[in-house]
Short mmCIF file of C-alpha atoms in Angstrom, two decimals:
data_model
loop_
_atom_site.label_atom_id
_atom_site.label_comp_id
_atom_site.label_asym_id
_atom_site.label_seq_id
_atom_site.Cartn_x
_atom_site.Cartn_y
_atom_site.Cartn_z
CA MET A 17 32.42 -60.15 -4.23
CA THR A 18 31.37 -56.98 -2.38
CA TYR A 19 28.28 -55.70 -0.63
CA ILE A 20 25.89 -53.33 -2.36
CA ILE A 21 23.66 -50.63 -0.71
CA ALA A 22 20.35 -50.27 -2.63
CA GLU A 23 17.29 -48.10 -2.93
CA PRO A 24 15.91 -48.34 0.61
CA CYS A 25 18.86 -46.31 1.78
CA ILE A 26 18.09 -43.27 -0.40
CA ASP A 27 17.28 -40.30 1.80
CA ILE A 28 17.51 -42.51 4.93
CA LYS A 29 21.26 -42.93 5.36
CA ASP A 30 21.10 -44.59 8.77
CA ARG A 31 24.77 -44.85 9.77
CA SER A 32 24.43 -48.08 11.85
CA CYS A 33 26.38 -49.93 9.06
CA VAL A 34 29.16 -47.43 9.25
CA ASP A 35 29.66 -47.99 12.93
CA VAL A 36 30.24 -51.75 12.54
CA CYS A 37 32.36 -51.75 9.38
CA PRO A 38 35.88 -52.85 10.41
CA VAL A 39 37.58 -51.26 7.34
CA ASP A 40 35.57 -48.01 6.95
CA CYS A 41 34.56 -48.78 3.41
CA ILE A 42 31.02 -47.22 3.70
CA HIS A 43 30.88 -43.65 2.50
CA GLU A 44 28.17 -41.02 2.58
CA ALA A 45 27.02 -39.37 -0.69
CA ASN A 46 24.44 -36.78 -0.96
CA ARG A 47 21.33 -39.04 -0.69
CA ILE A 48 22.79 -42.55 -0.05
CA LEU A 49 25.57 -44.48 1.67
CA VAL A 50 27.74 -46.49 -0.77
CA ILE A 51 30.26 -49.28 -0.22
CA ASP A 52 33.59 -48.92 -1.84
CA PRO A 53 34.10 -52.31 -3.60
CA GLU A 54 37.91 -51.91 -3.40
CA GLU A 55 37.93 -51.48 0.41
CA CYS A 56 35.09 -53.95 1.24
CA ILE A 57 36.45 -57.16 2.80
CA ASP A 58 33.12 -59.06 2.41
CA CYS A 59 32.76 -59.60 6.19
CA GLY A 60 29.02 -59.01 6.06
CA ALA A 61 29.02 -57.04 9.38
CA CYS A 62 26.97 -54.19 7.82
CA GLU A 63 24.07 -56.25 6.45
CA PRO A 64 22.29 -57.15 9.61
CA GLU A 65 22.77 -53.63 11.05
CA CYS A 66 20.77 -51.88 8.31
CA PRO A 67 17.31 -51.01 9.77
CA VAL A 68 15.82 -50.78 6.19
CA GLU A 69 17.37 -53.84 4.77
CA ALA A 70 19.29 -52.02 2.00
CA ILE A 71 22.47 -54.04 2.06
CA PHE A 72 23.02 -57.15 -0.02
CA PRO A 73 25.90 -59.32 -1.13
CA GLU A 74 26.35 -58.36 -4.83
CA ASP A 75 25.38 -61.80 -6.02
CA ALA A 76 22.16 -61.69 -3.98
CA LEU A 77 20.98 -58.16 -4.89
CA PRO A 78 17.34 -58.34 -6.15
CA GLU A 79 17.13 -57.89 -9.85
CA LYS A 80 15.06 -54.71 -9.52
CA TRP A 81 18.01 -53.02 -7.75
CA GLN A 82 20.77 -54.01 -10.21
CA PRO A 83 21.43 -50.29 -11.02
CA PHE A 84 22.96 -50.04 -7.55
CA VAL A 85 25.87 -52.14 -8.57
CA LYS A 86 26.89 -49.30 -10.90
CA ILE A 87 26.03 -46.65 -8.22
CA ASN A 88 28.27 -48.32 -5.60
CA TYR A 89 31.08 -49.05 -8.06
CA ALA A 90 30.99 -45.42 -9.16
CA PHE A 91 32.49 -44.53 -5.79
CA ASN A 92 35.94 -45.31 -7.31
CA GLU A 93 35.44 -42.23 -9.41
CA GLY A 94 34.48 -40.19 -6.41
CA LEU A 95 31.33 -39.14 -4.69
CA ALA A 96 30.77 -36.58 -7.51
CA ALA A 97 30.14 -39.60 -9.81
CA VAL A 98 27.75 -41.33 -7.38
CA ASP A 99 25.33 -38.36 -6.80
CA PRO A 100 24.08 -37.92 -10.35
CA LEU A 101 23.47 -41.64 -10.71
CA VAL A 102 21.42 -41.70 -7.50
CA GLU A 103 19.46 -38.63 -8.60
CA GLU A 104 18.75 -40.14 -12.00
CA TYR A 105 17.57 -43.42 -10.43
CA ALA A 106 15.43 -41.71 -7.75
CA THR A 107 13.80 -39.47 -10.26
CA GLU A 108 13.05 -42.28 -12.75
CA HIS A 109 11.67 -44.44 -9.96
CA ASN A 110 9.97 -41.81 -7.99
CA VAL A 111 11.80 -42.79 -4.88
CA GLN A 112 10.24 -41.05 -1.73
CA ASN A 113 11.73 -42.92 1.26
CA GLU A 114 10.42 -41.51 4.55
CA PRO A 115 13.20 -40.78 7.16
CA LEU A 116 13.34 -43.08 10.12
CA GLU A 117 11.99 -41.63 13.35
#
């Protein structure tokens, strides 16, 4: 199992989770942070640090955000594979997250 970063991170990209990750498995795409499932050691350190509650264990990801499993796993193909999936999702769901102050 791995952790998944979901919709609340789009356009927010607060890096608190990156700072606590012991294996540096969180990477920055154009509009979202993603977790590399191959590097993630399932420690859970990132989850409580996320100020927008965007990080979930894969098996606890809300059904409405299931597309983010594919988005996070696309990291294995490179960030160029992640960005179009995020764009497609954000457009389809009219995602307009306000940046944190």
